[in-house]
Amino acid sequence: MLLRPFARLISKAGDSVTTYGEPWNMN
């Protein structure tokens, strides 16, 4: 999971993934 450190940032921002609307491969 290379996006592990990045995912943490998203969680802090409040699920920024939803805002982007792009399918992040964090699975």
mmCIF file of C-alpha atoms in Angstrom:
data_model
loop_
_atom_site.group_PDB
_atom_site.id
_atom_site.type_symbol
_atom_site.label_atom_id
_atom_site.label_comp_id
_atom_site.label_asym_id
_atom_site.label_seq_id
_atom_site.Cartn_x
_atom_site.Cartn_y
_atom_site.Cartn_z
ATOM 1 C CA MET A 1 0.000 0.000 0.000
ATOM 2 C CA LEU A 2 2.022 2.922 -1.262
ATOM 3 C CA LEU A 3 -0.921 5.233 -0.662
ATOM 4 C CA ARG A 4 -0.818 4.413 3.025
ATOM 5 C CA PRO A 5 0.791 7.733 4.047
ATOM 6 C CA PHE A 6 -1.392 9.602 1.572
ATOM 7 C CA ALA A 7 -4.536 7.900 2.808
ATOM 8 C CA ARG A 8 -3.792 9.227 6.265
ATOM 9 C CA LEU A 9 -3.770 12.760 4.863
ATOM 10 C CA ILE A 10 -7.110 12.183 3.183
ATOM 11 C CA SER A 11 -8.612 10.967 6.436
ATOM 12 C CA LYS A 12 -7.422 14.151 8.116
ATOM 13 C CA ALA A 13 -8.912 16.276 5.342
ATOM 14 C CA GLY A 14 -12.230 14.517 5.840
ATOM 15 C CA ASP A 15 -12.364 11.893 3.096
ATOM 16 C CA SER A 16 -11.015 14.067 0.317
ATOM 17 C CA VAL A 17 -11.388 11.058 -1.963
ATOM 18 C CA THR A 18 -15.120 11.665 -2.133
ATOM 19 C CA THR A 19 -14.483 15.251 -3.157
ATOM 20 C CA TYR A 20 -12.161 14.190 -5.926
ATOM 21 C CA GLY A 21 -14.687 11.655 -7.186
ATOM 22 C CA GLU A 22 -11.878 9.462 -8.457
ATOM 23 C CA PRO A 23 -11.578 5.758 -7.624
ATOM 24 C CA TRP A 24 -8.515 5.598 -5.391
ATOM 25 C CA ASN A 25 -6.872 2.181 -5.288
ATOM 26 C CA MET A 26 -6.475 2.017 -1.520
ATOM 27 C CA ASN A 27 -7.905 -1.484 -1.231
#
